[in-house]
Amino acid sequence: MTRPRLKDVAWLFFRVGNTTFGGGNPTIAVLQREFFERHWLSQEKFAIAFGLGRVTPGTNLLAFCAAAGWYLVGLAGAITAVMVITIPSSILVIWLTGVYDAGVKHPLGLSIISAIIAAAVGTMMGAAVLLVRSGLSKQNWIKPLLIAIAAFVLARLFAVPPLVVIGLAAVVGFFWVEA
Amino acid sequence: MNIFLLYLLLLKATMTSFSGLASLPMVRHDFVERYRVLTDRQLTTAVAAGQLGPGPMGLYVVSVGYSVAGIPGACAGWLAMITPAFLVIPILRFIGKRAEHARAKSVTRAVLMAGAGLLLSASVPLAKDAIHGPLAIGIAVLSFALIAFTRVDTFWVMLGAAGIGFLAFQF
């Protein structure tokens, strides 16, 4: 394995993070290929960074980037990876929010933005279904499905606050460990 | 709203979820229902803004921060989004592979599934607010199906919706 320089790490994360659309998994797939081609990260370390990224709270992609950056050049690598991957896209998001706010004042803009907003709601529900599907397997589907349905019912019908539902799910997960 | 409180509320949402959009129910609960500093429409707009650009789904919290308190709010949102990521370093150093212990994984998976149920629940009022008329219903149903059952990228779904909105205005 070769130890990269910080600026090479920064450039790689900047380039991949800001040109790959579609969220975390496509970005991680491109980064994985780049790491292996450059001999920067072993299969084992990649697997640990990926696995631990998924059990770290928040956005999986950012935890993965922090872990990979840490392996590559230490703390500076972790901070740099997370910064270069989030700052440009955050600026773009702020700009897009401004565009939406201004756009709704024009009839054509309103028509386009209303369509985008409707699609955003559809994709949100789609993302929820994808999340449930990612947790189901042939051997283990009763528990994840029950938890997802129970969370929906508690929040929707009984207005239980999200933090309480999350806490209850954690307790269920702690005591009900699948074989 | 005080910037520090804004940061803490967004951090609470990002710290208790394990996937980009899974923090949304908590954000809606605090900002739309409890403090009333954000409307459902602004929240959906934030999600739409996050999905049209590159980067993770969790980026929408930057837009939420911006809608609540301008540029300082966006910075608070950005910080709340990235803070939990650095937890991975102590996990790597001190816990390592033990974090993938069956019980730890079971807790994570349970929270992830609850997050999915909560996300579905939170999107009901957002749908009621944003979807009016047969065209919007059609776009939402099609977007849902494309994301849930095919491998089409969110970016293309959003771009396609923008195209439909453009054509609907012309004809």
mmCIF file of C-alpha atoms in Angstrom:
data_model
loop_
_atom_site.group_PDB
_atom_site.id
_atom_site.type_symbol
_atom_site.label_atom_id
_atom_site.label_comp_id
_atom_site.label_asym_id
_atom_site.label_seq_id
_atom_site.Cartn_x
_atom_site.Cartn_y
_atom_site.Cartn_z
ATOM 1 C CA MET A 1 0.000 0.000 0.000
ATOM 2 C CA THR A 2 1.263 3.518 -0.771
ATOM 3 C CA ARG A 3 0.623 6.384 1.650
ATOM 4 C CA PRO A 4 -0.886 9.280 -0.331
ATOM 5 C CA ARG A 5 -0.266 12.993 0.197
ATOM 6 C CA LEU A 6 -3.038 15.042 1.792
ATOM 7 C CA LYS A 7 -3.558 17.158 -1.313
ATOM 8 C CA ASP A 8 -4.019 14.030 -3.473
ATOM 9 C CA VAL A 9 -6.597 12.721 -1.001
ATOM 10 C CA ALA A 10 -8.354 16.106 -0.994
ATOM 11 C CA TRP A 11 -8.470 16.197 -4.804
ATOM 12 C CA LEU A 12 -9.829 12.639 -5.105
ATOM 13 C CA PHE A 13 -12.646 13.195 -2.587
ATOM 14 C CA PHE A 14 -13.412 16.595 -4.120
ATOM 15 C CA ARG A 15 -13.608 15.202 -7.648
ATOM 16 C CA VAL A 16 -15.633 12.068 -6.877
ATOM 17 C CA GLY A 17 -17.864 13.619 -4.214
ATOM 18 C CA ASN A 18 -18.964 16.547 -6.323
ATOM 19 C CA THR A 19 -19.461 14.815 -9.650
ATOM 20 C CA THR A 20 -21.290 11.643 -8.580
ATOM 21 C CA PHE A 21 -25.052 11.991 -8.336
ATOM 22 C CA GLY A 22 -27.451 9.679 -6.552
ATOM 23 C CA GLY A 23 -26.286 9.823 -2.937
ATOM 24 C CA GLY A 24 -23.978 7.617 -0.894
ATOM 25 C CA ASN A 25 -23.722 4.197 -2.529
ATOM 26 C CA PRO A 26 -22.708 5.292 -6.068
ATOM 27 C CA THR A 27 -20.103 7.654 -4.552
ATOM 28 C CA ILE A 28 -18.650 4.912 -2.324
ATOM 29 C CA ALA A 29 -18.497 2.546 -5.334
ATOM 30 C CA VAL A 30 -16.459 5.072 -7.370
ATOM 31 C CA LEU A 31 -14.164 5.813 -4.403
ATOM 32 C CA GLN A 32 -13.595 2.096 -3.856
ATOM 33 C CA ARG A 33 -12.368 1.658 -7.448
ATOM 34 C CA GLU A 34 -10.063 4.678 -7.168
ATOM 35 C CA PHE A 35 -8.571 3.470 -3.841
ATOM 36 C CA PHE A 36 -7.830 -0.002 -5.206
ATOM 37 C CA GLU A 37 -6.345 1.269 -8.487
ATOM 38 C CA ARG A 38 -3.958 3.536 -6.581
ATOM 39 C CA HIS A 39 -3.176 0.903 -3.901
ATOM 40 C CA TRP A 40 -4.144 3.360 -1.192
ATOM 41 C CA LEU A 41 -6.419 1.125 0.846
ATOM 42 C CA SER A 42 -6.546 -2.654 1.347
ATOM 43 C CA GLN A 43 -9.748 -4.649 0.822
ATOM 44 C CA GLU A 44 -9.909 -5.275 4.554
ATOM 45 C CA LYS A 45 -9.616 -1.610 5.569
ATOM 46 C CA PHE A 46 -12.150 -0.622 2.936
ATOM 47 C CA ALA A 47 -14.571 -3.226 4.341
ATOM 48 C CA ILE A 48 -14.067 -1.937 7.898
ATOM 49 C CA ALA A 49 -14.568 1.709 6.820
ATOM 50 C CA PHE A 50 -17.718 0.723 4.922
ATOM 51 C CA GLY A 51 -19.112 -1.450 7.734
ATOM 52 C CA LEU A 52 -18.416 1.048 10.500
ATOM 53 C CA GLY A 53 -19.742 3.908 8.331
ATOM 54 C CA ARG A 54 -23.089 2.139 8.363
ATOM 55 C CA VAL A 55 -23.242 1.828 12.161
ATOM 56 C CA THR A 56 -22.179 5.450 12.747
ATOM 57 C CA PRO A 57 -25.104 7.877 13.197
ATOM 58 C CA GLY A 58 -25.862 10.446 10.511
ATOM 59 C CA THR A 59 -25.127 10.207 6.818
ATOM 60 C CA ASN A 60 -23.344 6.895 6.023
ATOM 61 C CA LEU A 61 -21.338 8.420 3.154
ATOM 62 C CA LEU A 62 -19.754 11.064 5.393
ATOM 63 C CA ALA A 63 -18.828 8.555 8.101
ATOM 64 C CA PHE A 64 -17.295 6.339 5.409
ATOM 65 C CA CYS A 65 -15.296 9.311 4.038
ATOM 66 C CA ALA A 66 -14.096 10.223 7.552
ATOM 67 C CA ALA A 67 -13.006 6.610 8.149
ATOM 68 C CA ALA A 68 -11.249 6.286 4.758
ATOM 69 C CA GLY A 69 -9.584 9.714 5.173
ATOM 70 C CA TRP A 70 -8.422 8.657 8.646
ATOM 71 C CA TYR A 71 -6.844 5.463 7.276
ATOM 72 C CA LEU A 72 -5.154 7.376 4.424
ATOM 73 C CA VAL A 73 -3.591 10.355 6.242
ATOM 74 C CA GLY A 74 -4.909 10.443 9.810
ATOM 75 C CA LEU A 75 -7.125 13.104 11.384
ATOM 76 C CA ALA A 76 -6.248 15.738 8.754
ATOM 77 C CA GLY A 77 -7.357 13.258 6.103
ATOM 78 C CA ALA A 78 -10.696 12.622 7.827
ATOM 79 C CA ILE A 79 -11.452 16.337 8.218
ATOM 80 C CA THR A 80 -10.315 17.146 4.662
ATOM 81 C CA ALA A 81 -12.369 14.336 3.099
ATOM 82 C CA VAL A 82 -15.563 15.408 4.867
ATOM 83 C CA MET A 83 -14.992 19.117 4.093
ATOM 84 C CA VAL A 84 -14.227 18.784 0.379
ATOM 85 C CA ILE A 85 -17.126 16.426 -0.161
ATOM 86 C CA THR A 86 -19.712 18.619 1.617
ATOM 87 C CA ILE A 87 -18.764 22.294 1.134
ATOM 88 C CA PRO A 88 -19.258 22.628 -2.661
ATOM 89 C CA SER A 89 -22.503 20.613 -2.632
ATOM 90 C CA SER A 90 -23.770 22.641 0.363
ATOM 91 C CA ILE A 91 -23.170 25.890 -1.535
ATOM 92 C CA LEU A 92 -25.083 24.431 -4.482
ATOM 93 C CA VAL A 93 -27.985 23.428 -2.187
ATOM 94 C CA ILE A 94 -28.173 26.959 -0.727
ATOM 95 C CA TRP A 95 -28.177 28.397 -4.252
ATOM 96 C CA LEU A 96 -30.916 25.940 -5.366
ATOM 97 C CA THR A 97 -33.031 26.853 -2.317
ATOM 98 C CA GLY A 98 -32.737 30.516 -3.377
ATOM 99 C CA VAL A 99 -33.645 29.608 -6.969
ATOM 100 C CA TYR A 100 -36.784 27.769 -5.738
ATOM 101 C CA ASP A 101 -37.795 30.696 -3.521
ATOM 102 C CA ALA A 102 -37.418 33.148 -6.422
ATOM 103 C CA GLY A 103 -38.781 30.764 -9.064
ATOM 104 C CA VAL A 104 -42.232 30.287 -7.525
ATOM 105 C CA LYS A 105 -42.987 33.983 -8.203
ATOM 106 C CA HIS A 106 -43.057 33.337 -11.971
ATOM 107 C CA PRO A 107 -45.807 31.180 -13.572
ATOM 108 C CA LEU A 108 -43.356 28.991 -15.528
ATOM 109 C CA GLY A 109 -41.075 28.657 -12.490
ATOM 110 C CA LEU A 110 -44.046 27.743 -10.325
ATOM 111 C CA SER A 111 -45.109 25.018 -12.768
ATOM 112 C CA ILE A 112 -41.601 23.500 -12.831
ATOM 113 C CA ILE A 113 -41.046 23.783 -9.084
ATOM 114 C CA SER A 114 -44.484 22.326 -8.235
ATOM 115 C CA ALA A 115 -43.580 19.304 -10.368
ATOM 116 C CA ILE A 116 -40.174 18.978 -8.653
ATOM 117 C CA ILE A 117 -41.777 19.249 -5.200
ATOM 118 C CA ALA A 118 -44.318 16.523 -6.089
ATOM 119 C CA ALA A 119 -41.422 14.338 -7.264
ATOM 120 C CA ALA A 120 -39.508 15.055 -4.027
ATOM 121 C CA VAL A 121 -42.443 13.716 -1.974
ATOM 122 C CA GLY A 122 -42.638 10.631 -4.205
ATOM 123 C CA THR A 123 -38.901 9.965 -3.901
ATOM 124 C CA MET A 124 -39.084 10.454 -0.124
ATOM 125 C CA MET A 125 -41.709 7.691 0.134
ATOM 126 C CA GLY A 126 -39.682 5.613 -2.326
ATOM 127 C CA ALA A 127 -36.591 6.091 -0.132
ATOM 128 C CA ALA A 128 -38.563 4.827 2.884
ATOM 129 C CA VAL A 129 -39.595 1.681 0.975
ATOM 130 C CA LEU A 130 -35.980 1.191 -0.217
ATOM 131 C CA LEU A 131 -34.768 1.449 3.380
ATOM 132 C CA VAL A 132 -37.211 -1.249 4.484
ATOM 133 C CA ARG A 133 -36.272 -3.471 1.537
ATOM 134 C CA SER A 134 -32.563 -3.095 2.339
ATOM 135 C CA GLY A 135 -33.260 -4.495 5.812
ATOM 136 C CA LEU A 136 -35.245 -7.532 4.669
ATOM 137 C CA SER A 137 -33.775 -10.894 3.768
ATOM 138 C CA LYS A 138 -35.272 -14.347 3.183
ATOM 139 C CA GLN A 139 -34.183 -15.557 6.621
ATOM 140 C CA ASN A 140 -34.938 -12.351 8.453
ATOM 141 C CA TRP A 141 -37.930 -10.286 7.461
ATOM 142 C CA ILE A 142 -40.465 -10.491 10.277
ATOM 143 C CA LYS A 143 -38.557 -8.362 12.780
ATOM 144 C CA PRO A 144 -37.522 -5.508 10.424
ATOM 145 C CA LEU A 145 -40.982 -5.353 8.847
ATOM 146 C CA LEU A 146 -42.710 -5.346 12.269
ATOM 147 C CA ILE A 147 -40.443 -2.534 13.514
ATOM 148 C CA ALA A 148 -41.047 -0.402 10.417
ATOM 149 C CA ILE A 149 -44.841 -0.897 10.595
ATOM 150 C CA ALA A 150 -44.917 -0.286 14.360
ATOM 151 C CA ALA A 151 -42.892 2.937 13.942
ATOM 152 C CA PHE A 152 -45.289 4.131 11.232
ATOM 153 C CA VAL A 153 -48.377 3.340 13.330
ATOM 154 C CA LEU A 154 -46.976 4.901 16.525
ATOM 155 C CA ALA A 155 -46.029 8.124 14.723
ATOM 156 C CA ARG A 156 -49.014 8.397 12.391
ATOM 157 C CA LEU A 157 -51.917 7.213 14.571
ATOM 158 C CA PHE A 158 -50.683 7.935 18.088
ATOM 159 C CA ALA A 159 -48.452 10.995 17.384
ATOM 160 C CA VAL A 160 -45.587 9.466 19.390
ATOM 161 C CA PRO A 161 -42.522 11.782 18.998
ATOM 162 C CA PRO A 162 -39.799 10.424 16.642
ATOM 163 C CA LEU A 163 -37.114 10.305 19.370
ATOM 164 C CA VAL A 164 -39.321 8.045 21.516
ATOM 165 C CA VAL A 165 -39.975 5.735 18.552
ATOM 166 C CA ILE A 166 -36.216 5.582 17.807
ATOM 167 C CA GLY A 167 -35.512 4.813 21.479
ATOM 168 C CA LEU A 168 -38.114 2.025 21.546
ATOM 169 C CA ALA A 169 -36.651 0.545 18.339
ATOM 170 C CA ALA A 170 -33.151 0.570 19.871
ATOM 171 C CA VAL A 171 -34.476 -1.313 22.934
ATOM 172 C CA VAL A 172 -36.224 -3.879 20.707
ATOM 173 C CA GLY A 173 -33.013 -4.274 18.647
ATOM 174 C CA PHE A 174 -30.963 -4.748 21.825
ATOM 175 C CA PHE A 175 -33.116 -7.516 23.293
ATOM 176 C CA TRP A 176 -34.339 -9.177 20.106
ATOM 177 C CA VAL A 177 -31.175 -10.257 18.300
ATOM 178 C CA GLU A 178 -31.791 -12.474 15.295
ATOM 179 C CA ALA A 179 -29.871 -15.749 15.043
ATOM 180 C CA MET B 1 -34.348 31.091 16.179
ATOM 181 C CA ASN B 2 -31.039 31.062 18.055
ATOM 182 C CA ILE B 3 -28.273 29.565 15.876
ATOM 183 C CA PHE B 4 -26.982 27.346 18.671
ATOM 184 C CA LEU B 5 -30.458 25.905 19.308
ATOM 185 C CA LEU B 6 -30.845 25.407 15.548
ATOM 186 C CA TYR B 7 -27.568 23.463 15.488
ATOM 187 C CA LEU B 8 -28.531 21.343 18.518
ATOM 188 C CA LEU B 9 -31.975 20.463 17.118
ATOM 189 C CA LEU B 10 -30.508 19.478 13.745
ATOM 190 C CA LEU B 11 -27.734 17.569 15.497
ATOM 191 C CA LYS B 12 -30.332 15.654 17.541
ATOM 192 C CA ALA B 13 -31.951 14.620 14.238
ATOM 193 C CA THR B 14 -28.698 13.594 12.510
ATOM 194 C CA MET B 15 -27.319 11.830 15.607
ATOM 195 C CA THR B 16 -30.374 9.595 15.970
ATOM 196 C CA SER B 17 -30.633 8.428 12.355
ATOM 197 C CA PHE B 18 -28.517 6.103 10.263
ATOM 198 C CA SER B 19 -29.387 7.235 6.767
ATOM 199 C CA GLY B 20 -29.621 10.568 4.921
ATOM 200 C CA LEU B 21 -33.367 11.190 4.892
ATOM 201 C CA ALA B 22 -34.089 9.241 8.092
ATOM 202 C CA SER B 23 -33.475 12.428 10.100
ATOM 203 C CA LEU B 24 -36.437 14.120 8.384
ATOM 204 C CA PRO B 25 -39.216 13.020 10.804
ATOM 205 C CA MET B 26 -37.298 14.542 13.732
ATOM 206 C CA VAL B 27 -36.618 17.734 11.755
ATOM 207 C CA ARG B 28 -40.318 18.028 10.869
ATOM 208 C CA HIS B 29 -41.373 17.332 14.456
ATOM 209 C CA ASP B 30 -39.112 20.059 15.901
ATOM 210 C CA PHE B 31 -39.149 22.764 13.213
ATOM 211 C CA VAL B 32 -42.626 22.456 11.694
ATOM 212 C CA GLU B 33 -44.740 21.224 14.623
ATOM 213 C CA ARG B 34 -42.945 22.335 17.795
ATOM 214 C CA TYR B 35 -41.190 25.636 17.038
ATOM 215 C CA ARG B 36 -43.129 26.525 13.866
ATOM 216 C CA VAL B 37 -40.152 28.193 12.183
ATOM 217 C CA LEU B 38 -40.465 26.116 9.008
ATOM 218 C CA THR B 39 -43.422 25.232 6.786
ATOM 219 C CA ASP B 40 -44.077 21.820 5.260
ATOM 220 C CA ARG B 41 -43.490 23.401 1.854
ATOM 221 C CA GLN B 42 -40.062 24.715 2.905
ATOM 222 C CA LEU B 43 -39.144 21.259 4.207
ATOM 223 C CA THR B 44 -40.133 19.581 0.935
ATOM 224 C CA THR B 45 -38.266 22.305 -0.978
ATOM 225 C CA ALA B 46 -35.173 21.543 1.113
ATOM 226 C CA VAL B 47 -35.406 17.846 0.191
ATOM 227 C CA ALA B 48 -35.869 18.762 -3.489
ATOM 228 C CA ALA B 49 -32.824 21.087 -3.352
ATOM 229 C CA GLY B 50 -30.733 18.339 -1.753
ATOM 230 C CA GLN B 51 -31.735 15.831 -4.407
ATOM 231 C CA LEU B 52 -31.009 17.974 -7.456
ATOM 232 C CA GLY B 53 -27.341 18.422 -6.610
ATOM 233 C CA PRO B 54 -24.523 15.923 -6.120
ATOM 234 C CA GLY B 55 -23.599 14.662 -2.664
ATOM 235 C CA PRO B 56 -25.436 12.758 0.067
ATOM 236 C CA MET B 57 -29.216 12.832 0.689
ATOM 237 C CA GLY B 58 -28.528 14.299 4.141
ATOM 238 C CA LEU B 59 -27.601 17.624 2.481
ATOM 239 C CA TYR B 60 -31.196 18.788 2.839
ATOM 240 C CA VAL B 61 -30.436 19.867 6.454
ATOM 241 C CA VAL B 62 -28.206 22.639 5.031
ATOM 242 C CA SER B 63 -31.227 23.962 3.129
ATOM 243 C CA VAL B 64 -33.386 23.646 6.272
ATOM 244 C CA GLY B 65 -30.835 25.723 8.196
ATOM 245 C CA TYR B 66 -30.783 28.286 5.387
ATOM 246 C CA SER B 67 -34.600 28.588 5.326
ATOM 247 C CA VAL B 68 -34.748 29.066 9.110
ATOM 248 C CA ALA B 69 -31.849 31.512 9.612
ATOM 249 C CA GLY B 70 -30.132 32.443 6.333
ATOM 250 C CA ILE B 71 -26.418 31.822 5.750
ATOM 251 C CA PRO B 72 -25.538 31.392 9.482
ATOM 252 C CA GLY B 73 -28.354 28.840 9.652
ATOM 253 C CA ALA B 74 -26.957 27.019 6.617
ATOM 254 C CA CYS B 75 -23.563 26.845 8.367
ATOM 255 C CA ALA B 76 -25.262 25.408 11.475
ATOM 256 C CA GLY B 77 -27.012 22.859 9.236
ATOM 257 C CA TRP B 78 -23.738 21.934 7.541
ATOM 258 C CA LEU B 79 -22.053 21.470 10.921
ATOM 259 C CA ALA B 80 -24.948 19.327 12.205
ATOM 260 C CA MET B 81 -24.681 17.205 9.076
ATOM 261 C CA ILE B 82 -20.933 16.537 9.358
ATOM 262 C CA THR B 83 -20.546 16.270 13.172
ATOM 263 C CA PRO B 84 -21.770 12.658 13.557
ATOM 264 C CA ALA B 85 -19.407 11.470 10.792
ATOM 265 C CA PHE B 86 -16.379 12.076 13.029
ATOM 266 C CA LEU B 87 -17.759 9.613 15.612
ATOM 267 C CA VAL B 88 -16.428 6.938 13.275
ATOM 268 C CA ILE B 89 -12.844 7.782 14.360
ATOM 269 C CA PRO B 90 -13.219 6.795 18.046
ATOM 270 C CA ILE B 91 -15.263 3.805 16.849
ATOM 271 C CA LEU B 92 -12.367 2.783 14.544
ATOM 272 C CA ARG B 93 -9.708 3.341 17.197
ATOM 273 C CA PHE B 94 -11.319 1.971 20.319
ATOM 274 C CA ILE B 95 -14.097 -0.353 19.265
ATOM 275 C CA GLY B 96 -13.047 -1.503 15.789
ATOM 276 C CA LYS B 97 -14.731 -4.647 14.579
ATOM 277 C CA ARG B 98 -16.570 -5.092 17.851
ATOM 278 C CA ALA B 99 -18.938 -2.367 16.561
ATOM 279 C CA GLU B 100 -20.089 -5.004 14.106
ATOM 280 C CA HIS B 101 -21.040 -7.295 16.988
ATOM 281 C CA ALA B 102 -24.419 -8.984 16.440
ATOM 282 C CA ARG B 103 -26.176 -6.984 19.184
ATOM 283 C CA ALA B 104 -24.765 -3.628 18.004
ATOM 284 C CA LYS B 105 -25.788 -4.422 14.442
ATOM 285 C CA SER B 106 -29.234 -5.487 15.622
ATOM 286 C CA VAL B 107 -29.736 -2.107 17.368
ATOM 287 C CA THR B 108 -28.567 -0.213 14.264
ATOM 288 C CA ARG B 109 -30.845 -2.209 11.995
ATOM 289 C CA ALA B 110 -33.829 -1.736 14.307
ATOM 290 C CA VAL B 111 -33.253 2.046 14.389
ATOM 291 C CA LEU B 112 -32.873 2.061 10.600
ATOM 292 C CA MET B 113 -36.199 0.234 10.147
ATOM 293 C CA ALA B 114 -37.960 2.538 12.618
ATOM 294 C CA GLY B 115 -36.463 5.446 10.634
ATOM 295 C CA ALA B 116 -38.076 4.087 7.471
ATOM 296 C CA GLY B 117 -41.495 3.832 9.156
ATOM 297 C CA LEU B 118 -41.112 7.344 10.574
ATOM 298 C CA LEU B 119 -40.043 8.704 7.179
ATOM 299 C CA LEU B 120 -43.138 7.229 5.569
ATOM 300 C CA SER B 121 -45.292 8.737 8.317
ATOM 301 C CA ALA B 122 -43.647 12.188 7.991
ATOM 302 C CA SER B 123 -44.115 12.213 4.237
ATOM 303 C CA VAL B 124 -47.933 11.934 4.569
ATOM 304 C CA PRO B 125 -48.465 15.577 5.703
ATOM 305 C CA LEU B 126 -45.801 16.718 3.214
ATOM 306 C CA ALA B 127 -47.739 14.968 0.439
ATOM 307 C CA LYS B 128 -51.003 16.604 1.561
ATOM 308 C CA ASP B 129 -49.310 19.999 1.441
ATOM 309 C CA ALA B 130 -47.460 19.605 -1.860
ATOM 310 C CA ILE B 131 -49.635 17.436 -4.071
ATOM 311 C CA HIS B 132 -52.696 19.011 -5.657
ATOM 312 C CA GLY B 133 -54.285 17.967 -8.940
ATOM 313 C CA PRO B 134 -53.956 14.912 -11.168
ATOM 314 C CA LEU B 135 -50.597 15.932 -12.724
ATOM 315 C CA ALA B 136 -48.879 16.282 -9.343
ATOM 316 C CA ILE B 137 -50.389 12.961 -8.182
ATOM 317 C CA GLY B 138 -49.102 11.293 -11.364
ATOM 318 C CA ILE B 139 -45.594 12.738 -10.905
ATOM 319 C CA ALA B 140 -45.465 11.689 -7.231
ATOM 320 C CA VAL B 141 -46.671 8.127 -7.945
ATOM 321 C CA LEU B 142 -44.252 7.723 -10.863
ATOM 322 C CA SER B 143 -41.324 9.108 -8.805
ATOM 323 C CA PHE B 144 -42.202 6.777 -5.940
ATOM 324 C CA ALA B 145 -42.300 3.741 -8.230
ATOM 325 C CA LEU B 146 -39.039 4.647 -9.996
ATOM 326 C CA ILE B 147 -37.149 5.051 -6.714
ATOM 327 C CA ALA B 148 -38.708 2.128 -4.841
ATOM 328 C CA PHE B 149 -38.680 -0.488 -7.611
ATOM 329 C CA THR B 150 -36.055 0.455 -10.228
ATOM 330 C CA ARG B 151 -32.436 1.597 -10.120
ATOM 331 C CA VAL B 152 -33.082 4.986 -11.745
ATOM 332 C CA ASP B 153 -31.069 7.751 -10.072
ATOM 333 C CA THR B 154 -32.935 10.376 -7.985
ATOM 334 C CA PHE B 155 -31.291 13.144 -10.015
ATOM 335 C CA TRP B 156 -32.937 11.933 -13.244
ATOM 336 C CA VAL B 157 -36.305 11.572 -11.521
ATOM 337 C CA MET B 158 -36.109 15.199 -10.374
ATOM 338 C CA LEU B 159 -34.901 16.395 -13.767
ATOM 339 C CA GLY B 160 -37.711 14.459 -15.497
ATOM 340 C CA ALA B 161 -40.251 16.061 -13.154
ATOM 341 C CA ALA B 162 -38.842 19.513 -14.009
ATOM 342 C CA GLY B 163 -39.260 18.655 -17.714
ATOM 343 C CA ILE B 164 -42.901 17.607 -17.149
ATOM 344 C CA GLY B 165 -43.522 20.851 -15.237
ATOM 345 C CA PHE B 166 -42.049 22.825 -18.151
ATOM 346 C CA LEU B 167 -44.160 20.987 -20.762
ATOM 347 C CA ALA B 168 -47.326 21.291 -18.620
ATOM 348 C CA PHE B 169 -46.887 25.074 -18.651
ATOM 349 C CA GLN B 170 -46.421 25.189 -22.430
ATOM 350 C CA PHE B 171 -49.519 23.191 -23.316
#
